[in-house]
PDB file of C-alpha atoms and ligand atoms in Angstrom:
ATOM      1  CA  UNK D   1    -137.987 312.199  11.593  1.00  0.00           C
ATOM      2  CA  UNK D   2    -139.884 312.025   8.210  1.00  0.00           C
ATOM      3  CA  UNK D   3    -142.508 314.559   7.342  1.00  0.00           C
ATOM      4  CA  UNK D   4    -145.632 312.579   8.655  1.00  0.00           C
ATOM      5  CA  UNK D   5    -144.224 311.290  11.865  1.00  0.00           C
ATOM      6  CA  UNK D   6    -145.034 313.197  15.113  1.00  0.00           C
ATOM      7  CA  UNK D   7    -143.004 312.726  18.435  1.00  0.00           C
ATOM      8  CA  UNK D   8    -144.699 312.730  22.035  1.00  0.00           C
ATOM      9  CA  UNK D   9    -142.651 314.374  24.807  1.00  0.00           C
ATOM     10  CA  UNK D  10    -144.066 313.199  28.098  1.00  0.00           C
ATOM     11  CA  UNK D  11    -143.586 315.902  30.663  1.00  0.00           C
ATOM     12  CA  UNK D  12    -142.298 314.588  34.352  1.00  0.00           C
ATOM     13  CA  UNK D  13    -142.306 317.284  36.796  1.00  0.00           C
ATOM     14  CA  UNK D  14    -140.207 316.747  39.936  1.00  0.00           C
ATOM     15  CA  UNK D  15    -141.444 319.697  41.546  1.00  0.00           C
ATOM     16  CA  UNK D  16    -143.697 320.779  44.299  1.00  0.00           C
ATOM     17  CA  UNK D  17    -145.074 323.748  42.334  1.00  0.00           C
ATOM     18  CA  UNK D  18    -145.373 322.977  38.574  1.00  0.00           C
ATOM     19  CA  UNK D  19    -148.684 324.713  37.379  1.00  0.00           C
ATOM     20  CA  UNK D  20    -150.252 321.343  36.156  1.00  0.00           C
ATOM     21  CA  UNK D  21    -148.472 318.331  38.100  1.00  0.00           C
ATOM     22  CA  UNK D  22    -146.750 319.944  40.801  1.00  0.00           C
ATOM     23  CA  UNK D  23    -146.023 317.731  43.861  1.00  0.00           C
ATOM     24  CA  UNK D  24    -147.330 314.349  42.179  1.00  0.00           C
ATOM     25  CA  UNK D  25    -143.831 313.067  41.337  1.00  0.00           C
ATOM     26  CA  UNK D  26    -141.366 314.333  43.951  1.00  0.00           C
ATOM     27  CA  UNK D  27    -140.843 310.650  45.007  1.00  0.00           C
ATOM     28  CA  UNK D  28    -138.540 309.250  42.144  1.00  0.00           C
ATOM     29  CA  UNK D  29    -140.523 305.835  42.570  1.00  0.00           C
ATOM     30  CA  UNK D  30    -143.569 307.906  41.364  1.00  0.00           C
ATOM     31  CA  UNK D  31    -141.729 309.773  38.716  1.00  0.00           C
ATOM     32  CA  UNK D  32    -140.245 306.463  37.341  1.00  0.00           C
ATOM     33  CA  UNK D  33    -143.790 304.674  37.367  1.00  0.00           C
ATOM     34  CA  UNK D  34    -145.087 307.640  35.839  1.00  0.00           C
ATOM     35  CA  UNK D  35    -142.560 307.636  33.054  1.00  0.00           C
ATOM     36  CA  UNK D  36    -142.948 304.001  32.457  1.00  0.00           C
ATOM     37  CA  UNK D  37    -146.545 304.671  31.817  1.00  0.00           C
ATOM     38  CA  UNK D  38    -145.842 307.614  29.459  1.00  0.00           C
ATOM     39  CA  UNK D  39    -143.709 305.472  27.509  1.00  0.00           C
ATOM     40  CA  UNK D  40    -145.979 302.567  27.092  1.00  0.00           C
ATOM     41  CA  UNK D  41    -148.743 305.053  25.850  1.00  0.00           C
ATOM     42  CA  UNK D  42    -146.178 306.455  23.193  1.00  0.00           C
ATOM     43  CA  UNK D  43    -143.827 309.005  24.573  1.00  0.00           C
ATOM     44  CA  UNK D  44    -140.593 308.759  22.666  1.00  0.00           C
ATOM     45  CA  UNK D  45    -139.166 311.324  24.639  1.00  0.00           C
ATOM     46  CA  UNK D  46    -139.575 311.940  28.498  1.00  0.00           C
ATOM     47  CA  UNK D  47    -139.008 315.484  29.660  1.00  0.00           C
ATOM     48  CA  UNK D  48    -137.608 315.637  33.461  1.00  0.00           C
ATOM     49  CA  UNK D  49    -137.795 319.013  35.017  1.00  0.00           C
ATOM     50  CA  UNK D  50    -136.771 320.004  38.619  1.00  0.00           C
ATOM     51  CA  UNK D  51    -137.719 323.703  38.233  1.00  0.00           C
ATOM     52  CA  UNK D  52    -141.034 325.247  37.561  1.00  0.00           C
ATOM     53  CA  UNK D  53    -141.266 327.925  34.991  1.00  0.00           C
ATOM     54  CA  UNK D  54    -144.932 328.771  35.669  1.00  0.00           C
ATOM     55  CA  UNK D  55    -145.485 332.630  35.965  1.00  0.00           C
ATOM     56  CA  UNK D  56    -144.192 333.788  39.257  1.00  0.00           C
ATOM     57  CA  UNK D  57    -142.565 330.288  40.298  1.00  0.00           C
ATOM     58  CA  UNK D  58    -139.786 330.723  42.728  1.00  0.00           C
ATOM     59  CA  UNK D  59    -136.242 329.970  41.417  1.00  0.00           C
ATOM     60  CA  UNK D  60    -134.330 327.231  42.838  1.00  0.00           C
ATOM     61  CA  UNK D  61    -130.501 326.516  42.962  1.00  0.00           C
ATOM     62  CA  UNK D  62    -128.579 324.048  40.929  1.00  0.00           C
ATOM     63  CA  UNK D  63    -128.240 321.553  43.810  1.00  0.00           C
ATOM     64  CA  UNK D  64    -131.758 321.452  44.691  1.00  0.00           C
ATOM     65  CA  UNK D  65    -132.567 321.149  41.204  1.00  0.00           C
ATOM     66  CA  UNK D  66    -130.219 318.125  41.006  1.00  0.00           C
ATOM     67  CA  UNK D  67    -131.364 316.667  44.022  1.00  0.00           C
ATOM     68  CA  UNK D  68    -134.787 316.437  42.567  1.00  0.00           C
ATOM     69  CA  UNK D  69    -133.936 315.127  38.863  1.00  0.00           C
ATOM     70  CA  UNK D  70    -130.995 313.168  39.186  1.00  0.00           C
ATOM     71  CA  UNK D  71    -132.580 310.018  41.227  1.00  0.00           C
ATOM     72  CA  UNK D  72    -135.561 310.313  38.787  1.00  0.00           C
ATOM     73  CA  UNK D  73    -133.064 310.112  35.677  1.00  0.00           C
ATOM     74  CA  UNK D  74    -131.148 307.396  37.384  1.00  0.00           C
ATOM     75  CA  UNK D  75    -133.942 305.301  37.800  1.00  0.00           C
ATOM     76  CA  UNK D  76    -135.220 305.746  34.332  1.00  0.00           C
ATOM     77  CA  UNK D  77    -132.086 304.337  33.350  1.00  0.00           C
ATOM     78  CA  UNK D  78    -132.241 301.325  35.670  1.00  0.00           C
ATOM     79  CA  UNK D  79    -135.835 300.428  34.811  1.00  0.00           C
ATOM     80  CA  UNK D  80    -134.650 300.112  31.107  1.00  0.00           C
ATOM     81  CA  UNK D  81    -137.070 302.757  29.817  1.00  0.00           C
ATOM     82  CA  UNK D  82    -136.333 302.952  25.733  1.00  0.00           C
ATOM     83  CA  UNK D  83    -137.437 306.461  25.903  1.00  0.00           C
ATOM     84  CA  UNK D  84    -134.899 309.297  25.387  1.00  0.00           C
ATOM     85  CA  UNK D  85    -134.689 311.333  28.669  1.00  0.00           C
ATOM     86  CA  UNK D  86    -134.673 315.057  28.179  1.00  0.00           C
ATOM     87  CA  UNK D  87    -133.701 317.277  31.095  1.00  0.00           C
ATOM     88  CA  UNK D  88    -135.610 320.490  31.357  1.00  0.00           C
ATOM     89  CA  UNK D  89    -133.279 322.882  32.474  1.00  0.00           C
ATOM     90  CA  UNK D  90    -131.644 326.195  31.849  1.00  0.00           C
ATOM     91  CA  UNK D  91    -128.553 325.501  34.260  1.00  0.00           C
ATOM     92  CA  UNK D  92    -125.403 324.281  32.665  1.00  0.00           C
ATOM     93  CA  UNK D  93    -124.471 322.358  35.721  1.00  0.00           C
ATOM     94  CA  UNK D  94    -127.518 320.578  35.928  1.00  0.00           C
ATOM     95  CA  UNK D  95    -127.638 319.696  32.305  1.00  0.00           C
ATOM     96  CA  UNK D  96    -124.082 318.262  32.612  1.00  0.00           C
ATOM     97  CA  UNK D  97    -124.887 315.894  35.409  1.00  0.00           C
ATOM     98  CA  UNK D  98    -128.352 314.792  33.918  1.00  0.00           C
ATOM     99  CA  UNK D  99    -126.132 313.912  30.465  1.00  0.00           C
ATOM    100  CA  UNK D 100    -123.721 312.023  32.462  1.00  0.00           C
ATOM    101  CA  UNK D 101    -126.740 310.250  34.014  1.00  0.00           C
ATOM    102  CA  UNK D 102    -128.363 309.482  30.731  1.00  0.00           C
ATOM    103  CA  UNK D 103    -130.208 312.366  29.472  1.00  0.00           C
ATOM    104  CA  UNK D 104    -129.682 312.874  25.474  1.00  0.00           C
ATOM    105  CA  UNK D 105    -131.692 316.063  25.273  1.00  0.00           C
ATOM    106  CA  UNK D 106    -131.444 319.575  26.677  1.00  0.00           C
ATOM    107  CA  UNK D 107    -134.973 321.516  26.541  1.00  0.00           C
ATOM    108  CA  UNK D 108    -133.756 324.960  27.553  1.00  0.00           C
ATOM    109  CA  UNK D 109    -136.540 327.414  27.924  1.00  0.00           C
ATOM    110  CA  UNK D 110    -133.957 330.085  27.770  1.00  0.00           C
ATOM    111  CA  UNK D 111    -132.667 328.939  24.419  1.00  0.00           C
ATOM    112  CA  UNK D 112    -128.890 329.112  26.180  1.00  0.00           C
ATOM    113  CA  UNK D 113    -129.431 332.502  27.413  1.00  0.00           C
ATOM    114  CA  UNK D 114    -129.757 331.737  31.154  1.00  0.00           C
ATOM    115  CA  UNK D 115    -126.337 330.306  31.614  1.00  0.00           C
ATOM    116  CA  UNK D 116    -123.257 331.243  29.672  1.00  0.00           C
ATOM    117  CA  UNK D 117    -121.919 327.644  29.964  1.00  0.00           C
ATOM    118  CA  UNK D 118    -124.792 325.794  28.606  1.00  0.00           C
ATOM    119  CA  UNK D 119    -124.037 325.947  24.716  1.00  0.00           C
ATOM    120  CA  UNK D 120    -120.552 324.523  25.631  1.00  0.00           C
ATOM    121  CA  UNK D 121    -122.255 321.666  27.474  1.00  0.00           C
ATOM    122  CA  UNK D 122    -124.655 320.890  24.865  1.00  0.00           C
ATOM    123  CA  UNK D 123    -121.846 321.225  21.967  1.00  0.00           C
ATOM    124  CA  UNK D 124    -119.497 318.837  24.220  1.00  0.00           C
ATOM    125  CA  UNK D 125    -121.973 316.288  24.727  1.00  0.00           C
ATOM    126  CA  UNK D 126    -123.108 316.195  21.227  1.00  0.00           C
ATOM    127  CA  UNK D 127    -126.897 315.835  22.592  1.00  0.00           C
ATOM    128  CA  UNK D 128    -130.120 317.287  21.132  1.00  0.00           C
ATOM    129  CA  UNK D 129    -131.287 320.656  22.355  1.00  0.00           C
ATOM    130  CA  UNK D 130    -134.700 322.539  22.146  1.00  0.00           C
ATOM    131  CA  UNK D 131    -134.510 326.391  21.840  1.00  0.00           C
ATOM    132  CA  UNK D 132    -137.624 328.125  23.145  1.00  0.00           C
ATOM    133  CA  UNK D 133    -138.739 331.731  22.966  1.00  0.00           C
ATOM    134  CA  UNK D 134    -139.708 333.528  26.159  1.00  0.00           C
ATOM    135  CA  UNK D 135    -140.270 337.056  26.640  1.00  0.00           C
ATOM    136  CA  UNK D 136    -138.746 338.306  29.897  1.00  0.00           C
ATOM    137  CA  UNK D 137    -138.264 335.756  32.423  1.00  0.00           C
ATOM    138  CA  UNK D 138    -141.023 333.538  34.372  1.00  0.00           C
ATOM    139  CA  UNK D 139    -141.188 336.110  37.037  1.00  0.00           C
ATOM    140  CA  UNK D 140    -142.090 338.940  34.794  1.00  0.00           C
ATOM    141  CA  UNK D 141    -143.314 337.352  31.463  1.00  0.00           C
ATOM    142  CA  UNK D 142    -146.926 337.667  31.712  1.00  0.00           C
ATOM    143  CA  UNK D 143    -146.552 341.396  33.009  1.00  0.00           C
ATOM    144  CA  UNK D 144    -148.556 342.741  29.814  1.00  0.00           C
ATOM    145  CA  UNK D 145    -146.478 341.256  26.936  1.00  0.00           C
ATOM    146  CA  UNK D 146    -146.257 343.271  23.765  1.00  0.00           C
ATOM    147  CA  UNK D 147    -145.163 342.747  20.318  1.00  0.00           C
ATOM    148  CA  UNK D 148    -145.678 344.116  17.004  1.00  0.00           C
ATOM    149  CA  UNK D 149    -145.939 341.016  14.929  1.00  0.00           C
ATOM    150  CA  UNK D 150    -145.590 338.047  17.595  1.00  0.00           C
ATOM    151  CA  UNK D 151    -144.964 335.626  14.900  1.00  0.00           C
ATOM    152  CA  UNK D 152    -142.175 337.617  13.026  1.00  0.00           C
ATOM    153  CA  UNK D 153    -140.528 338.607  16.344  1.00  0.00           C
ATOM    154  CA  UNK D 154    -140.698 334.858  17.755  1.00  0.00           C
ATOM    155  CA  UNK D 155    -139.172 333.535  14.276  1.00  0.00           C
ATOM    156  CA  UNK D 156    -136.350 336.315  14.424  1.00  0.00           C
ATOM    157  CA  UNK D 157    -135.518 335.299  18.048  1.00  0.00           C
ATOM    158  CA  UNK D 158    -135.294 331.866  17.118  1.00  0.00           C
ATOM    159  CA  UNK D 159    -133.465 332.329  13.921  1.00  0.00           C
ATOM    160  CA  UNK D 160    -130.863 334.226  15.825  1.00  0.00           C
ATOM    161  CA  UNK D 161    -130.631 331.463  18.628  1.00  0.00           C
ATOM    162  CA  UNK D 162    -130.264 328.913  16.234  1.00  0.00           C
ATOM    163  CA  UNK D 163    -127.304 330.970  14.641  1.00  0.00           C
ATOM    164  CA  UNK D 164    -125.758 331.365  18.263  1.00  0.00           C
ATOM    165  CA  UNK D 165    -126.110 327.408  18.734  1.00  0.00           C
ATOM    166  CA  UNK D 166    -124.700 326.463  15.507  1.00  0.00           C
ATOM    167  CA  UNK D 167    -121.713 329.038  16.200  1.00  0.00           C
ATOM    168  CA  UNK D 168    -121.005 327.557  19.669  1.00  0.00           C
ATOM    169  CA  UNK D 169    -120.570 324.114  17.829  1.00  0.00           C
ATOM    170  CA  UNK D 170    -123.875 322.431  18.456  1.00  0.00           C
ATOM    171  CA  UNK D 171    -124.794 320.878  15.177  1.00  0.00           C
ATOM    172  CA  UNK D 172    -127.724 322.117  13.129  1.00  0.00           C
ATOM    173  CA  UNK D 173    -129.516 318.863  12.831  1.00  0.00           C
ATOM    174  CA  UNK D 174    -129.683 318.340  16.719  1.00  0.00           C
ATOM    175  CA  UNK D 175    -131.731 321.811  17.303  1.00  0.00           C
ATOM    176  CA  UNK D 176    -135.365 321.897  17.817  1.00  0.00           C
ATOM    177  CA  UNK D 177    -137.368 325.184  18.026  1.00  0.00           C
ATOM    178  CA  UNK D 178    -140.255 325.758  20.165  1.00  0.00           C
ATOM    179  CA  UNK D 179    -142.341 329.126  20.101  1.00  0.00           C
ATOM    180  CA  UNK D 180    -142.739 328.873  23.862  1.00  0.00           C
ATOM    181  CA  UNK D 181    -146.765 328.823  24.191  1.00  0.00           C
ATOM    182  CA  UNK D 182    -147.694 330.872  27.408  1.00  0.00           C
ATOM    183  CA  UNK D 183    -144.094 332.362  27.942  1.00  0.00           C
ATOM    184  CA  UNK D 184    -144.567 336.128  27.851  1.00  0.00           C
ATOM    185  CA  UNK D 185    -147.724 335.996  25.723  1.00  0.00           C
ATOM    186  CA  UNK D 186    -151.569 336.624  25.792  1.00  0.00           C
ATOM    187  CA  UNK D 187    -154.446 334.432  24.696  1.00  0.00           C
ATOM    188  CA  UNK D 188    -154.243 336.039  21.567  1.00  0.00           C
ATOM    189  CA  UNK D 189    -150.403 335.845  20.752  1.00  0.00           C
ATOM    190  CA  UNK D 190    -150.551 332.134  21.782  1.00  0.00           C
ATOM    191  CA  UNK D 191    -153.532 331.591  19.119  1.00  0.00           C
ATOM    192  CA  UNK D 192    -151.715 333.714  16.352  1.00  0.00           C
ATOM    193  CA  UNK D 193    -148.503 331.676  16.884  1.00  0.00           C
ATOM    194  CA  UNK D 194    -150.216 328.384  16.582  1.00  0.00           C
ATOM    195  CA  UNK D 195    -152.360 329.786  13.404  1.00  0.00           C
ATOM    196  CA  UNK D 196    -149.259 330.877  11.841  1.00  0.00           C
ATOM    197  CA  UNK D 197    -146.704 328.036  12.869  1.00  0.00           C
ATOM    198  CA  UNK D 198    -145.866 326.923   9.390  1.00  0.00           C
ATOM    199  CA  UNK D 199    -143.868 330.290   9.497  1.00  0.00           C
ATOM    200  CA  UNK D 200    -141.595 328.843  12.145  1.00  0.00           C
ATOM    201  CA  UNK D 201    -141.164 325.665  10.218  1.00  0.00           C
ATOM    202  CA  UNK D 202    -139.540 327.717   7.495  1.00  0.00           C
ATOM    203  CA  UNK D 203    -136.400 327.941   9.745  1.00  0.00           C
ATOM    204  CA  UNK D 204    -135.786 324.302   8.719  1.00  0.00           C
ATOM    205  CA  UNK D 205    -135.986 322.691  12.209  1.00  0.00           C
ATOM    206  CA  UNK D 206    -138.523 320.504  13.877  1.00  0.00           C
ATOM    207  CA  UNK D 207    -141.052 322.760  15.490  1.00  0.00           C
ATOM    208  CA  UNK D 208    -141.925 321.768  19.101  1.00  0.00           C
ATOM    209  CA  UNK D 209    -144.899 323.188  20.746  1.00  0.00           C
ATOM    210  CA  UNK D 210    -146.167 322.751  24.337  1.00  0.00           C
ATOM    211  CA  UNK D 211    -149.768 323.843  24.836  1.00  0.00           C
ATOM    212  CA  UNK D 212    -150.800 321.159  27.350  1.00  0.00           C
ATOM    213  CA  UNK D 213    -153.249 322.129  29.736  1.00  0.00           C
ATOM    214  CA  UNK D 214    -152.093 325.773  29.690  1.00  0.00           C
ATOM    215  CA  UNK D 215    -153.888 328.810  30.794  1.00  0.00           C
ATOM    216  CA  UNK D 216    -155.128 330.224  27.375  1.00  0.00           C
ATOM    217  CA  UNK D 217    -156.836 326.947  27.003  1.00  0.00           C
ATOM    218  CA  UNK D 218    -158.630 327.626  30.454  1.00  0.00           C
ATOM    219  CA  UNK D 219    -159.422 331.011  29.348  1.00  0.00           C
ATOM    220  CA  UNK D 220    -160.804 329.772  26.019  1.00  0.00           C
ATOM    221  CA  UNK D 221    -162.718 326.939  27.635  1.00  0.00           C
ATOM    222  CA  UNK D 222    -163.780 328.002  30.871  1.00  0.00           C
ATOM    223  CA  UNK D 223    -162.089 324.798  32.052  1.00  0.00           C
ATOM    224  CA  UNK D 224    -159.881 324.549  35.320  1.00  0.00           C
ATOM    225  CA  UNK D 225    -156.733 322.582  35.328  1.00  0.00           C
ATOM    226  CA  UNK D 226    -157.508 318.821  35.185  1.00  0.00           C
ATOM    227  CA  UNK D 227    -160.500 319.609  32.684  1.00  0.00           C
ATOM    228  CA  UNK D 228    -158.364 320.733  29.594  1.00  0.00           C
ATOM    229  CA  UNK D 229    -157.517 317.692  27.791  1.00  0.00           C
ATOM    230  CA  UNK D 230    -160.126 318.117  25.098  1.00  0.00           C
ATOM    231  CA  UNK D 231    -158.692 321.862  24.632  1.00  0.00           C
ATOM    232  CA  UNK D 232    -154.965 320.340  24.595  1.00  0.00           C
ATOM    233  CA  UNK D 233    -156.013 317.755  21.836  1.00  0.00           C
ATOM    234  CA  UNK D 234    -157.696 320.411  19.782  1.00  0.00           C
ATOM    235  CA  UNK D 235    -154.371 322.740  20.071  1.00  0.00           C
ATOM    236  CA  UNK D 236    -152.046 319.739  19.101  1.00  0.00           C
ATOM    237  CA  UNK D 237    -154.189 318.692  16.144  1.00  0.00           C
ATOM    238  CA  UNK D 238    -154.261 322.200  14.885  1.00  0.00           C
ATOM    239  CA  UNK D 239    -150.506 322.672  15.523  1.00  0.00           C
ATOM    240  CA  UNK D 240    -149.766 319.417  13.671  1.00  0.00           C
ATOM    241  CA  UNK D 241    -151.716 320.733  10.623  1.00  0.00           C
ATOM    242  CA  UNK D 242    -149.584 323.741  10.616  1.00  0.00           C
ATOM    243  CA  UNK D 243    -146.420 321.769  10.840  1.00  0.00           C
ATOM    244  CA  UNK D 244    -145.371 321.165  14.386  1.00  0.00           C
ATOM    245  CA  UNK D 245    -144.010 317.745  14.917  1.00  0.00           C
ATOM    246  CA  UNK D 246    -142.790 317.605  18.596  1.00  0.00           C
ATOM    247  CA  UNK D 247    -145.702 317.921  21.243  1.00  0.00           C
ATOM    248  CA  UNK D 248    -144.807 318.364  24.998  1.00  0.00           C
ATOM    249  CA  UNK D 249    -147.545 317.018  26.958  1.00  0.00           C
ATOM    250  CA  UNK D 250    -148.833 315.831  30.508  1.00  0.00           C
ATOM    251  CA  UNK D 251    -151.240 312.984  29.052  1.00  0.00           C
ATOM    252  CA  UNK D 252    -149.763 310.943  26.260  1.00  0.00           C
ATOM    253  CA  UNK D 253    -152.490 308.358  25.145  1.00  0.00           C
ATOM    254  CA  UNK D 254    -155.225 310.554  24.076  1.00  0.00           C
ATOM    255  CA  UNK D 255    -152.963 312.937  22.330  1.00  0.00           C
ATOM    256  CA  UNK D 256    -151.254 310.096  20.245  1.00  0.00           C
ATOM    257  CA  UNK D 257    -154.532 308.618  19.149  1.00  0.00           C
ATOM    258  CA  UNK D 258    -155.674 312.134  18.178  1.00  0.00           C
ATOM    259  CA  UNK D 259    -152.375 312.908  16.420  1.00  0.00           C
ATOM    260  CA  UNK D 260    -152.485 309.514  14.550  1.00  0.00           C
ATOM    261  CA  UNK D 261    -155.864 310.841  13.048  1.00  0.00           C
ATOM    262  CA  UNK D 262    -154.478 313.929  12.146  1.00  0.00           C
ATOM    263  CA  UNK D 263    -151.234 312.443  10.522  1.00  0.00           C
ATOM    264  CA  UNK D 264    -153.378 309.873   8.692  1.00  0.00           C
ATOM    265  CA  UNK D 265    -155.705 312.836   7.366  1.00  0.00           C
ATOM    266  CA  UNK D 266    -152.905 315.320   6.387  1.00  0.00           C
ATOM    267  CA  UNK D 267    -151.339 312.541   4.428  1.00  0.00           C
ATOM    268  CA  UNK D 268    -154.451 311.593   2.740  1.00  0.00           C
ATOM    269  CA  UNK D 269    -154.894 315.141   1.570  1.00  0.00           C
ATOM    270  CA  UNK D 270    -151.087 315.638   0.585  1.00  0.00           C
ATOM    271  CA  UNK D 271    -151.098 312.555  -1.753  1.00  0.00           C
ATOM    272  CA  UNK D 272    -154.178 313.125  -3.121  1.00  0.00           C
ATOM    273  CA  UNK D 273    -154.417 313.610  -7.302  1.00  0.00           C
ATOM    274  CA  UNK D 274    -154.198 317.147  -8.494  1.00  0.00           C
ATOM    275  CA  UNK D 275    -155.981 316.661 -11.578  1.00  0.00           C
ATOM    276  CA  UNK D 276    -159.202 314.779 -10.543  1.00  0.00           C
ATOM    277  CA  UNK D 277    -162.051 315.662 -12.470  1.00  0.00           C
ATOM    278  CA  UNK D 278    -165.838 314.872 -11.236  1.00  0.00           C
TER     279      UNK D 278
HETATM  280  N1  HH2 I   1    -143.705 324.574  28.912  1.00  0.00           N
HETATM  281  C1  HH2 I   1    -143.322 324.458  30.200  1.00  0.00           C
HETATM  282  C2  HH2 I   1    -142.169 323.778  30.632  1.00  0.00           C
HETATM  283  N2  HH2 I   1    -141.308 323.722  29.619  1.00  0.00           N
HETATM  284  N3  HH2 I   1    -140.496 323.374  27.412  1.00  0.00           N
HETATM  285  C3  HH2 I   1    -140.610 323.682  26.135  1.00  0.00           C
HETATM  286  N4  HH2 I   1    -139.662 323.349  25.042  1.00  0.00           N
HETATM  287  N5  HH2 I   1    -141.995 324.011  25.855  1.00  0.00           N
HETATM  288  C4  HH2 I   1    -142.956 324.430  26.431  1.00  0.00           C
HETATM  289  O1  HH2 I   1    -144.062 324.896  26.165  1.00  0.00           O
HETATM  290  C5  HH2 I   1    -142.531 324.310  28.071  1.00  0.00           C
HETATM  291  C6  HH2 I   1    -141.542 323.795  28.510  1.00  0.00           C
HETATM  292  C7  HH2 I   1    -144.423 324.716  31.340  1.00  0.00           C
HETATM  293  O2  HH2 I   1    -145.116 323.701  31.450  1.00  0.00           O
HETATM  294  P1  HH2 I   1    -145.079 322.595  32.849  1.00  0.00           P
HETATM  295  O3  HH2 I   1    -143.650 322.158  32.718  1.00  0.00           O
HETATM  296  O4  HH2 I   1    -146.050 321.612  33.118  1.00  0.00           O
HETATM  297  O5  HH2 I   1    -144.821 323.712  34.155  1.00  0.00           O
HETATM  298  P2  HH2 I   1    -143.903 324.232  34.987  1.00  0.00           P
HETATM  299  O6  HH2 I   1    -142.925 325.062  34.179  1.00  0.00           O
HETATM  300  O7  HH2 I   1    -144.761 324.825  36.140  1.00  0.00           O
HETATM  301  O8  HH2 I   1    -143.143 323.051  35.647  1.00  0.00           O
END
């Protein structure tokens, strides 16, 4: 990925209870139609998930997760979708089966801490991997999260997980890093992470952000779910300017337009002559 480019990761939640699109894509045909649309709108990655990570969500078994995601991954392959498929899971068995079915990326919100076999599965398959920061677990993460310096702590965590991943044999160039917006963070923590995202870029890996429709945007704007697209766009544009290059979003086309303008504007700024006189 060259510096000015951005990658859109469209979300397909095959769950009954995801906070934003829960229940909509449980049927594989609906999920695949949605994937085809997201790709046509500009998604280069389709992130398929079978377990909600919203605060307080119920855990599901690997069998149930596989029952939800495998038909969708297989059908995306049969539909000859060119976008890469990412599996959003923290279970090694789910990742392994999804890779066998055609996924070429693992998006693990536990950054390889959720399952002792996950690093090995990713390393052996040679697929890409997104490592995300989360404080605690989805059941407890929003219970009064505290940090001394949220950016420094998230950065140190991601640096440590990057080291664990490479030590386990995952090639460094296959790793992406994500601050985990909303995962054990207050509104202020999320804003500080976005404002200082460039510090995470110092780790030398592409930075992924997932702000799409999240509750901090609702808190800032007073908007209900389903009314947070303008707020999502603002956060993605700002994150781009601070160096994020991969954007995990529920609506692709409007974010793609906004990021095209952001990327062109940032490029115009960085290529300006430095010694102009008026
Ligand atoms: N956010 C969610 C899920 N997975 N993965 C990464 N890398 N980054 C994120 O910010 C992120 C993620 C939560 O959003 P969603 O999938 O829409 O909801 P749910 O977890 O309820 O299914």
